[in-house]
């Protein structure tokens, strides 16, 4: 599934393939020539450019190394968004320069944590899998070719998270950071458990409800360590750089100050969300305490290294599909034509059965 080209500034941002996408960019900004993308589209170029990349801040999210758009279809014929998915599967991008995933300007991963409250801003690209207040358990399907976003299935049924009073669905925009991987063969020294075999998860706590498959630039605020069925499952807390409150929220303590109760609700949500499915409560490392931004950035950097090992056959990938079109020294790199044929061979999206009323039920638990 090939990476989409960028829309004109002000236009709706299209979905891009999630997992192999550009993980993050370093926003250094500064005077310079116009944006090469805006100029090519005939729009008025902006003077702000990302360091070394030649992209303005509006166009930079589309300038990463993501090779493919997501089909965002639902497994099992469940509900989806046919109006968007049907138009995305056959999109073909402009050529992108290839990368081996190690150059700082390509991965965007910082060499050291940014200073608090000043200096260079580190911005990560988040792929939205589940918009806030929705229930469908959408996720990047890492075990399928080109990793589409699809709805999870349990026991032959489409999966929805339960509503645990007083919450409705997911209480943040939920997604993942591309170019990261929680290695299931690596035991974390802090949690004592191995990774969950997925990209690292993100809870975006901003004001806006984002869309399925949207790429959102976020700044990291902190992290919590969920222990989910014996596996380490890091949860990054982040906020969109465009959020009205982003200028006053820079670290996890600022979340406590400006969004009182949100972090406590987050711990409660993750602790109990599987209980209505007759599963035990989840546990946490660090007694459920959140770690700060610098700790979170180090976790992201380590999971990026595991991802690079995965893409270069230096780690056991199991059933994960690593096909990509831009990491040129990866043995899984394929041509754009090969990827295009895979996309074109997928079934067209269809509208499935209506969602059961059970999805809207509130569950009351003795906590």
C-alpha positions as a Markdown table, in Angstrom:
| # | Residue | x | y | z |
|---|---|---|---|---|
| 1 | Unk | 0.0 | 0.0 | 0.0 |
| 2 | Unk | 1.7 | 3.1 | -1.2 |
| 3 | Unk | 2.2 | 6.3 | 0.7 |
| 4 | Unk | -0.2 | 9.1 | -0.2 |
| 5 | Unk | 1.0 | 12.4 | -1.6 |
| 6 | Unk | 0.2 | 15.4 | 0.5 |
| 7 | Unk | -3.0 | 17.5 | 0.0 |
| 8 | Unk | -2.9 | 21.2 | -0.7 |
| 9 | Unk | -2.5 | 23.3 | 2.5 |
| 10 | Unk | -5.8 | 23.7 | 4.2 |
| 11 | Unk | -7.2 | 20.5 | 2.5 |
| 12 | Unk | -8.2 | 17.4 | 4.4 |
| 13 | Unk | -5.2 | 15.2 | 5.4 |
| 14 | Unk | -5.4 | 11.7 | 3.9 |
| 15 | Unk | -4.6 | 8.5 | 5.7 |
| 16 | Unk | -1.2 | 7.0 | 5.3 |
| 17 | Unk | 0.1 | 3.5 | 6.0 |
| 18 | Unk | 0.8 | 3.4 | 9.7 |
| 19 | Unk | 3.6 | 1.3 | 11.1 |
| 20 | Unk | 6.5 | 1.8 | 8.7 |
| 21 | Unk | 5.7 | 5.5 | 8.6 |
| 22 | Unk | 8.0 | 8.4 | 9.7 |
| 23 | Unk | 8.2 | 8.1 | 13.4 |
| 24 | Unk | 8.9 | 11.7 | 14.3 |
| 25 | Unk | 10.5 | 14.9 | 13.1 |
| 26 | Unk | 12.6 | 17.4 | 14.9 |
| 27 | Unk | 11.0 | 20.8 | 14.7 |
| 28 | Unk | 13.8 | 23.3 | 14.6 |
| 29 | Unk | 12.1 | 25.9 | 12.3 |
| 30 | Unk | 13.8 | 28.9 | 10.9 |
| 31 | Unk | 13.9 | 31.3 | 7.9 |
| 32 | Unk | 14.6 | 30.0 | 4.5 |
| 33 | Unk | 13.1 | 29.3 | 1.1 |
| 34 | Unk | 9.6 | 28.2 | 0.4 |
| 35 | Unk | 8.3 | 24.7 | 1.0 |
| 36 | Unk | 9.1 | 22.5 | -1.9 |
| 37 | Unk | 5.8 | 20.7 | -1.6 |
| 38 | Unk | 3.7 | 23.9 | -1.3 |
| 39 | Unk | 5.5 | 25.4 | -4.2 |
| 40 | Unk | 4.9 | 22.3 | -6.3 |
| 41 | Unk | 1.2 | 22.5 | -5.6 |
| 42 | Unk | 1.0 | 26.2 | -6.5 |
| 43 | Unk | 0.2 | 27.3 | -2.9 |
| 44 | Unk | 1.9 | 30.2 | -1.3 |
| 45 | Unk | 5.1 | 28.9 | 0.4 |
| 46 | Unk | 5.7 | 29.5 | 4.1 |
| 47 | Unk | 9.1 | 30.7 | 5.3 |
| 48 | Unk | 9.3 | 28.2 | 8.1 |
| 49 | Unk | 11.2 | 25.1 | 7.2 |
| 50 | Unk | 12.1 | 22.0 | 9.1 |
| 51 | Unk | 15.8 | 21.7 | 9.7 |
| 52 | Unk | 17.5 | 20.1 | 6.8 |
| 53 | Unk | 14.3 | 18.8 | 5.2 |
| 54 | Unk | 13.0 | 21.8 | 3.1 |
| 55 | Unk | 9.4 | 21.2 | 4.3 |
| 56 | Unk | 7.2 | 23.8 | 5.9 |
| 57 | Unk | 5.5 | 22.9 | 9.2 |
| 58 | Unk | 2.2 | 22.3 | 7.5 |
| 59 | Unk | 3.6 | 19.8 | 5.0 |
| 60 | Unk | 6.2 | 18.0 | 7.1 |
| 61 | Unk | 3.9 | 15.2 | 8.4 |
| 62 | Unk | 3.5 | 13.9 | 4.8 |
| 63 | Unk | 7.3 | 14.0 | 4.1 |
| 64 | Unk | 8.3 | 11.0 | 6.1 |
| 65 | Unk | 9.2 | 7.5 | 4.9 |
| 66 | Unk | 5.7 | 5.9 | 5.0 |
| 67 | Unk | 5.3 | 3.7 | 2.0 |
| 68 | Unk | 1.6 | 2.9 | 2.1 |
| 69 | Unk | -1.9 | 4.2 | 3.0 |
| 70 | Unk | -4.1 | 2.2 | 5.2 |
| 71 | Unk | -7.1 | 0.5 | 3.8 |
| 72 | Unk | -8.8 | 0.9 | 7.2 |
| 73 | Unk | -11.2 | -1.9 | 6.5 |
| 74 | Unk | -12.8 | -4.1 | 9.1 |
| 75 | Unk | -12.2 | -7.8 | 9.3 |
| 76 | Unk | -15.2 | -10.0 | 9.2 |
| 77 | Unk | -17.3 | -7.6 | 7.2 |
| 78 | Unk | -17.9 | -5.2 | 10.1 |
| 79 | Unk | -18.8 | -1.5 | 9.9 |
| 80 | Unk | -16.2 | 0.7 | 8.3 |
| 81 | Unk | -16.0 | 4.0 | 6.5 |
| 82 | Unk | -16.7 | 3.2 | 2.9 |
| 83 | Unk | -16.7 | 6.8 | 1.8 |
| 84 | Unk | -13.0 | 7.2 | 2.7 |
| 85 | Unk | -11.6 | 3.7 | 2.4 |
| 86 | Unk | -13.0 | 3.2 | -1.1 |
| 87 | Unk | -11.1 | 6.2 | -2.3 |
| 88 | Unk | -7.8 | 5.5 | -0.6 |
| 89 | Unk | -6.9 | 1.9 | -1.6 |
| 90 | Unk | -5.8 | 2.9 | -5.2 |
| 91 | Unk | -3.9 | 6.1 | -4.4 |
| 92 | Unk | -0.4 | 6.1 | -5.7 |
| 93 | Unk | 2.2 | 8.6 | -4.4 |
| 94 | Unk | 5.0 | 10.6 | -5.8 |
| 95 | Unk | 8.5 | 9.1 | -5.6 |
| 96 | Unk | 10.2 | 9.2 | -2.2 |
| 97 | Unk | 13.9 | 9.1 | -1.5 |
| 98 | Unk | 14.9 | 5.9 | 0.1 |
| 99 | Unk | 16.4 | 5.6 | 3.6 |
| 100 | Unk | 18.1 | 2.9 | 5.7 |
| 101 | Unk | 16.2 | 4.1 | 8.7 |
| 102 | Unk | 19.3 | 5.4 | 10.6 |
| 103 | Unk | 19.8 | 8.9 | 9.4 |
| 104 | Unk | 18.6 | 11.5 | 12.0 |
| 105 | Unk | 16.8 | 13.6 | 9.4 |
| 106 | Unk | 14.9 | 10.5 | 8.3 |
| 107 | Unk | 13.9 | 8.9 | 11.6 |
| 108 | Unk | 13.8 | 12.2 | 13.4 |
| 109 | Unk | 14.7 | 10.5 | 16.7 |
| 110 | Unk | 16.5 | 12.9 | 19.0 |
| 111 | Unk | 20.1 | 12.1 | 20.1 |
| 112 | Unk | 19.2 | 13.2 | 23.6 |
| 113 | Unk | 16.0 | 14.3 | 25.4 |
| 114 | Unk | 15.0 | 17.9 | 24.6 |
| 115 | Unk | 15.3 | 20.5 | 27.4 |
| 116 | Unk | 12.2 | 21.2 | 29.4 |
| 117 | Unk | 10.2 | 24.2 | 28.5 |
| 118 | Unk | 12.7 | 25.7 | 26.1 |
| 119 | Unk | 14.9 | 25.1 | 23.1 |
| 120 | Unk | 14.3 | 22.5 | 20.4 |
| 121 | Unk | 10.9 | 20.9 | 20.2 |
| 122 | Unk | 10.7 | 17.1 | 19.5 |
| 123 | Unk | 7.6 | 16.2 | 17.6 |
| 124 | Unk | 6.5 | 12.6 | 16.9 |
| 125 | Unk | 4.0 | 11.5 | 14.3 |
| 126 | Unk | 1.2 | 9.5 | 15.8 |
| 127 | Unk | -1.1 | 7.2 | 13.8 |
| 128 | Unk | -4.7 | 7.4 | 15.1 |
| 129 | Unk | -6.2 | 3.9 | 15.4 |
| 130 | Unk | -9.2 | 4.8 | 17.6 |
| 131 | Unk | -10.8 | 8.2 | 17.8 |
| 132 | Unk | -11.9 | 9.3 | 21.3 |
| 133 | Unk | -15.3 | 8.1 | 22.6 |
| 134 | Unk | -15.5 | 5.3 | 20.0 |
| 135 | Unk | -15.5 | 1.6 | 20.9 |
| 136 | Unk | -14.3 | -0.3 | 17.9 |
| 137 | Unk | -10.9 | -1.9 | 18.6 |
| 138 | Unk | -9.1 | -0.8 | 15.5 |
| 139 | Unk | -5.4 | -1.5 | 15.3 |
| 140 | Unk | -2.4 | -1.8 | 12.9 |
| 141 | Unk | -2.5 | -5.3 | 11.6 |
| 142 | Unk | 1.2 | -6.1 | 11.7 |
| 143 | Unk | 0.8 | -9.7 | 10.7 |
| 144 | Unk | -0.8 | -8.8 | 7.3 |
| 145 | Unk | 0.9 | -7.5 | 4.2 |
| 146 | Unk | 1.5 | -3.8 | 4.3 |
| 147 | Unk | 0.0 | -3.5 | 7.8 |
| 148 | Unk | -3.5 | -2.0 | 7.2 |
| 149 | Unk | -5.5 | -0.6 | 10.1 |
| 150 | Unk | -8.3 | -3.2 | 10.8 |
| 151 | Unk | -10.7 | -4.1 | 13.5 |
| 152 | Unk | -9.5 | -6.8 | 15.9 |
| 153 | Unk | -11.4 | -10.0 | 16.2 |
| 154 | Unk | -11.9 | -12.2 | 19.3 |
| 155 | Unk | -13.7 | -15.6 | 19.2 |
| 156 | Unk | -14.9 | -14.9 | 15.7 |
| 157 | Unk | -16.5 | -11.5 | 16.5 |
| 158 | Unk | -15.5 | -8.0 | 15.9 |
| 159 | Unk | -14.0 | -6.5 | 19.0 |
| 160 | Unk | -15.4 | -3.5 | 20.9 |
| 161 | Unk | -14.1 | -2.2 | 24.2 |
| 162 | Unk | -16.7 | -2.0 | 27.0 |
| 163 | Unk | -18.0 | 1.2 | 28.5 |
| 164 | Unk | -17.1 | 1.2 | 32.2 |
| 165 | Unk | -19.0 | 3.9 | 34.1 |
| 166 | Unk | -18.5 | 6.8 | 33.9 |
| 167 | Unk | -16.5 | 6.4 | 30.6 |
| 168 | Unk | -17.7 | 6.0 | 27.0 |
| 169 | Unk | -15.3 | 4.0 | 24.8 |
| 170 | Unk | -11.7 | 5.3 | 24.6 |
| 171 | Unk | -11.2 | 8.4 | 26.7 |
| 172 | Unk | -8.4 | 9.7 | 24.5 |
| 173 | Unk | -7.5 | 9.6 | 20.8 |
| 174 | Unk | -5.6 | 6.2 | 20.8 |
| 175 | Unk | -3.0 | 5.1 | 18.4 |
| 176 | Unk | 0.7 | 4.3 | 17.9 |
| 177 | Unk | 4.1 | 5.7 | 17.0 |
| 178 | Unk | 5.3 | 4.2 | 13.7 |
| 179 | Unk | 8.9 | 2.9 | 13.5 |
| 180 | Unk | 8.7 | 1.4 | 17.0 |
| 181 | Unk | 8.3 | -2.1 | 18.2 |
| 182 | Unk | 8.0 | -3.6 | 21.7 |
| 183 | Unk | 10.2 | -6.7 | 21.3 |
| 184 | Unk | 8.5 | -9.8 | 22.8 |
| 185 | Unk | 12.0 | -11.4 | 23.3 |
| 186 | Unk | 13.4 | -8.5 | 25.3 |
| 187 | Unk | 12.8 | -8.4 | 29.0 |
| 188 | Unk | 12.5 | -4.8 | 30.2 |
| 189 | Unk | 14.8 | -4.1 | 33.2 |
| 190 | Unk | 12.1 | -1.8 | 34.8 |
| 191 | Unk | 9.0 | -4.0 | 34.3 |
| 192 | Unk | 10.6 | -7.4 | 34.4 |
| 193 | Unk | 8.3 | -8.4 | 31.4 |
| 194 | Unk | 8.9 | -8.7 | 27.7 |
| 195 | Unk | 7.3 | -6.5 | 25.1 |
| 196 | Unk | 3.8 | -7.1 | 23.6 |
| 197 | Unk | 5.0 | -7.4 | 19.9 |
| 198 | Unk | 3.3 | -4.2 | 18.8 |
| 199 | Unk | 4.2 | -0.6 | 18.0 |
| 200 | Unk | 4.3 | 1.6 | 21.1 |
| 201 | Unk | 0.8 | 2.9 | 22.0 |
| 202 | Unk | -0.1 | 6.6 | 22.4 |
| 203 | Unk | -2.9 | 8.3 | 24.3 |
| 204 | Unk | -3.4 | 11.8 | 22.8 |
| 205 | Unk | -5.2 | 14.0 | 25.4 |
| 206 | Unk | -5.9 | 17.0 | 23.3 |
| 207 | Unk | -9.3 | 18.7 | 22.8 |
| 208 | Unk | -10.0 | 17.6 | 19.2 |
| 209 | Unk | -11.5 | 14.2 | 18.3 |
| 210 | Unk | -9.2 | 12.9 | 15.5 |
| 211 | Unk | -10.1 | 10.6 | 12.7 |
| 212 | Unk | -9.3 | 7.0 | 12.1 |
| 213 | Unk | -5.9 | 6.7 | 10.2 |
| 214 | Unk | -5.1 | 10.4 | 10.7 |
| 215 | Unk | -1.4 | 11.4 | 11.2 |
| 216 | Unk | -1.2 | 13.7 | 14.2 |
| 217 | Unk | 2.0 | 15.5 | 15.3 |
| 218 | Unk | 2.3 | 15.2 | 19.0 |
| 219 | Unk | 4.7 | 16.1 | 21.7 |
| 220 | Unk | 5.4 | 13.5 | 24.4 |
| 221 | Unk | 4.5 | 14.3 | 28.0 |
| 222 | Unk | 5.1 | 11.1 | 29.9 |
| 223 | Unk | 4.5 | 7.3 | 30.0 |
| 224 | Unk | 3.0 | 4.6 | 32.0 |
| 225 | Unk | 3.8 | 0.9 | 32.0 |
| 226 | Unk | 0.8 | -1.4 | 31.7 |
| 227 | Unk | 1.4 | -5.1 | 32.4 |
| 228 | Unk | -1.2 | -6.7 | 30.1 |
| 229 | Unk | -1.4 | -10.5 | 30.5 |
| 230 | Unk | 2.2 | -10.7 | 31.5 |
| 231 | Unk | 3.6 | -8.4 | 28.8 |
| 232 | Unk | 5.0 | -4.9 | 28.9 |
| 233 | Unk | 2.7 | -2.5 | 27.2 |
| 234 | Unk | 4.0 | 1.1 | 27.3 |
| 235 | Unk | 1.4 | 3.9 | 27.1 |
| 236 | Unk | 2.8 | 7.2 | 25.9 |
| 237 | Unk | 0.9 | 10.3 | 27.1 |
| 238 | Unk | 1.0 | 13.0 | 24.4 |
| 239 | Unk | -0.8 | 16.0 | 23.1 |
| 240 | Unk | -1.2 | 17.4 | 19.6 |
| 241 | Unk | 1.1 | 20.3 | 18.9 |
| 242 | Unk | -1.9 | 22.1 | 17.4 |
| 243 | Unk | -4.0 | 21.8 | 20.5 |
| 244 | Unk | -5.0 | 25.1 | 22.2 |
| 245 | Unk | -3.5 | 23.8 | 25.5 |
| 246 | Unk | -0.3 | 22.5 | 24.0 |
| 247 | Unk | 1.6 | 25.7 | 24.8 |
| 248 | Unk | 1.1 | 25.3 | 28.5 |
| 249 | Unk | 1.4 | 21.5 | 28.8 |
| 250 | Unk | 5.0 | 20.3 | 28.5 |
| 251 | Unk | 5.4 | 17.4 | 30.9 |
| 252 | Unk | 3.4 | 15.0 | 32.9 |
| 253 | Unk | 3.1 | 17.4 | 35.9 |
| 254 | Unk | 1.4 | 19.9 | 33.6 |
| 255 | Unk | -1.2 | 17.3 | 32.8 |
| 256 | Unk | -2.0 | 17.0 | 36.5 |
| 257 | Unk | -2.2 | 20.7 | 36.8 |
| 258 | Unk | -4.3 | 21.6 | 33.8 |
| 259 | Unk | -6.3 | 18.4 | 33.3 |
| 260 | Unk | -7.0 | 17.3 | 36.9 |
| 261 | Unk | -8.3 | 13.7 | 37.1 |
| 262 | Unk | -7.4 | 12.7 | 33.6 |
| 263 | Unk | -4.3 | 10.6 | 34.6 |
| 264 | Unk | -6.2 | 8.9 | 37.4 |
| 265 | Unk | -9.0 | 8.1 | 34.9 |
| 266 | Unk | -6.4 | 6.7 | 32.5 |
| 267 | Unk | -5.1 | 4.3 | 35.1 |
| 268 | Unk | -8.6 | 3.3 | 36.0 |
| 269 | Unk | -9.6 | 2.7 | 32.4 |
| 270 | Unk | -6.6 | 0.5 | 31.7 |
| 271 | Unk | -7.0 | -1.4 | 34.9 |
| 272 | Unk | -10.6 | -2.4 | 34.3 |
| 273 | Unk | -11.3 | -2.4 | 30.6 |
| 274 | Unk | -11.1 | -6.2 | 30.2 |
| 275 | Unk | -13.1 | -7.0 | 33.3 |
| 276 | Unk | -16.5 | -7.1 | 31.5 |
| 277 | Unk | -15.0 | -9.8 | 29.2 |
| 278 | Unk | -14.4 | -12.0 | 32.3 |
| 279 | Unk | -10.7 | -11.2 | 32.4 |
| 280 | Unk | -8.7 | -10.1 | 35.5 |
| 281 | Unk | -7.7 | -6.6 | 36.3 |
| 282 | Unk | -4.6 | -5.4 | 34.5 |
| 283 | Unk | -1.5 | -4.5 | 36.6 |
| 284 | Unk | 1.1 | -1.8 | 36.3 |
| 285 | Unk | 4.8 | -1.3 | 36.8 |
| 286 | Unk | 5.9 | 1.6 | 39.1 |
| 287 | Unk | 2.7 | 1.1 | 41.2 |
| 288 | Unk | 0.8 | 2.8 | 38.4 |
| 289 | Unk | 2.8 | 6.0 | 38.5 |
| 290 | Unk | 3.5 | 8.0 | 35.4 |
| 291 | Unk | 7.1 | 8.6 | 34.3 |
| 292 | Unk | 8.1 | 12.0 | 32.9 |
| 293 | Unk | 8.8 | 13.2 | 29.4 |
| 294 | Unk | 12.5 | 12.4 | 29.4 |
| 295 | Unk | 11.9 | 8.8 | 30.5 |
| 296 | Unk | 9.3 | 8.4 | 27.8 |
| 297 | Unk | 11.6 | 9.7 | 25.1 |
| 298 | Unk | 14.2 | 7.1 | 26.1 |
| 299 | Unk | 11.6 | 4.3 | 25.9 |
| 300 | Unk | 10.6 | 5.5 | 22.4 |
| 301 | Unk | 14.2 | 5.5 | 21.3 |
| 302 | Unk | 14.8 | 2.0 | 22.6 |
| 303 | Unk | 11.7 | 0.7 | 20.8 |
| 304 | Unk | 12.9 | 2.4 | 17.6 |
| 305 | Unk | 16.1 | 0.5 | 17.8 |
| 306 | Unk | 14.1 | -2.8 | 18.2 |
| 307 | Unk | 12.1 | -1.8 | 15.1 |
| 308 | Unk | 15.3 | -1.2 | 13.1 |
| 309 | Unk | 16.6 | -4.7 | 14.1 |
| 310 | Unk | 13.2 | -6.1 | 13.0 |
| 311 | Unk | 13.5 | -4.5 | 9.6 |
| 312 | Unk | 17.0 | -5.8 | 9.1 |
| 313 | Unk | 16.4 | -9.4 | 10.2 |
| 314 | Unk | 18.4 | -8.9 | 13.4 |
| 315 | Unk | 15.4 | -9.9 | 15.5 |
| 316 | Unk | 12.9 | -12.8 | 15.4 |
| 317 | Unk | 9.9 | -11.3 | 13.7 |
| 318 | Unk | 7.6 | -14.3 | 14.1 |
| 319 | Unk | 4.5 | -13.7 | 11.9 |
| 320 | Unk | 5.0 | -9.9 | 11.5 |
| 321 | Unk | 5.0 | -8.7 | 7.9 |
| 322 | Unk | 7.8 | -6.3 | 7.3 |
| 323 | Unk | 7.4 | -5.5 | 3.6 |
| 324 | Unk | 8.1 | -1.9 | 2.8 |
| 325 | Unk | 9.1 | 0.3 | -0.1 |
| 326 | Unk | 11.5 | 2.9 | 1.4 |
| 327 | Unk | 14.0 | 1.2 | 3.8 |
| 328 | Unk | 16.3 | 0.4 | 1.0 |
| 329 | Unk | 18.8 | -1.8 | 2.8 |
| 330 | Unk | 16.1 | -3.9 | 4.5 |
| 331 | Unk | 15.7 | -7.4 | 3.0 |
| 332 | Unk | 12.0 | -6.8 | 3.1 |
| 333 | Unk | 12.1 | -3.8 | 0.8 |
| 334 | Unk | 9.9 | -4.2 | -2.3 |
| 335 | Unk | 9.2 | -2.1 | -5.4 |
| 336 | Unk | 6.3 | 0.4 | -5.5 |
| 337 | Unk | 4.8 | -1.7 | -8.2 |
| 338 | Unk | 4.7 | -4.8 | -6.0 |
| 339 | Unk | 3.1 | -2.8 | -3.2 |
| 340 | Unk | 0.6 | -1.3 | -5.7 |
| 341 | Unk | -0.5 | -4.8 | -6.9 |
| 342 | Unk | -1.1 | -5.9 | -3.3 |
| 343 | Unk | -3.3 | -2.9 | -2.6 |
| 344 | Unk | -5.2 | -3.4 | -5.8 |
| 345 | Unk | -5.8 | -7.1 | -5.1 |
| 346 | Unk | -7.6 | -6.4 | -1.8 |
| 347 | Unk | -11.4 | -6.7 | -1.7 |
| 348 | Unk | -13.4 | -3.5 | -1.9 |
| 349 | Unk | -14.8 | -2.2 | 1.4 |
| 350 | Unk | -18.4 | -3.1 | 2.1 |
| 351 | Unk | -20.8 | -2.1 | 4.8 |
| 352 | Unk | -21.3 | -4.9 | 7.3 |
| 353 | Unk | -23.9 | -5.7 | 9.8 |
| 354 | Unk | -25.2 | -3.0 | 12.1 |
| 355 | Unk | -23.4 | -2.6 | 15.4 |
| 356 | Unk | -25.1 | -4.4 | 18.3 |
| 357 | Unk | -26.8 | -2.3 | 21.0 |
| 358 | Unk | -24.6 | -4.1 | 23.5 |
| 359 | Unk | -21.7 | -1.9 | 22.5 |
| 360 | Unk | -23.5 | 1.1 | 24.2 |
| 361 | Unk | -24.1 | -0.7 | 27.5 |
| 362 | Unk | -22.7 | 0.8 | 30.6 |
| 363 | Unk | -20.9 | -1.5 | 33.0 |
| 364 | Unk | -20.9 | -0.8 | 36.7 |
| 365 | Unk | -18.0 | -2.4 | 38.6 |
| 366 | Unk | -17.2 | -2.7 | 42.3 |
| 367 | Unk | -13.8 | -1.0 | 42.3 |
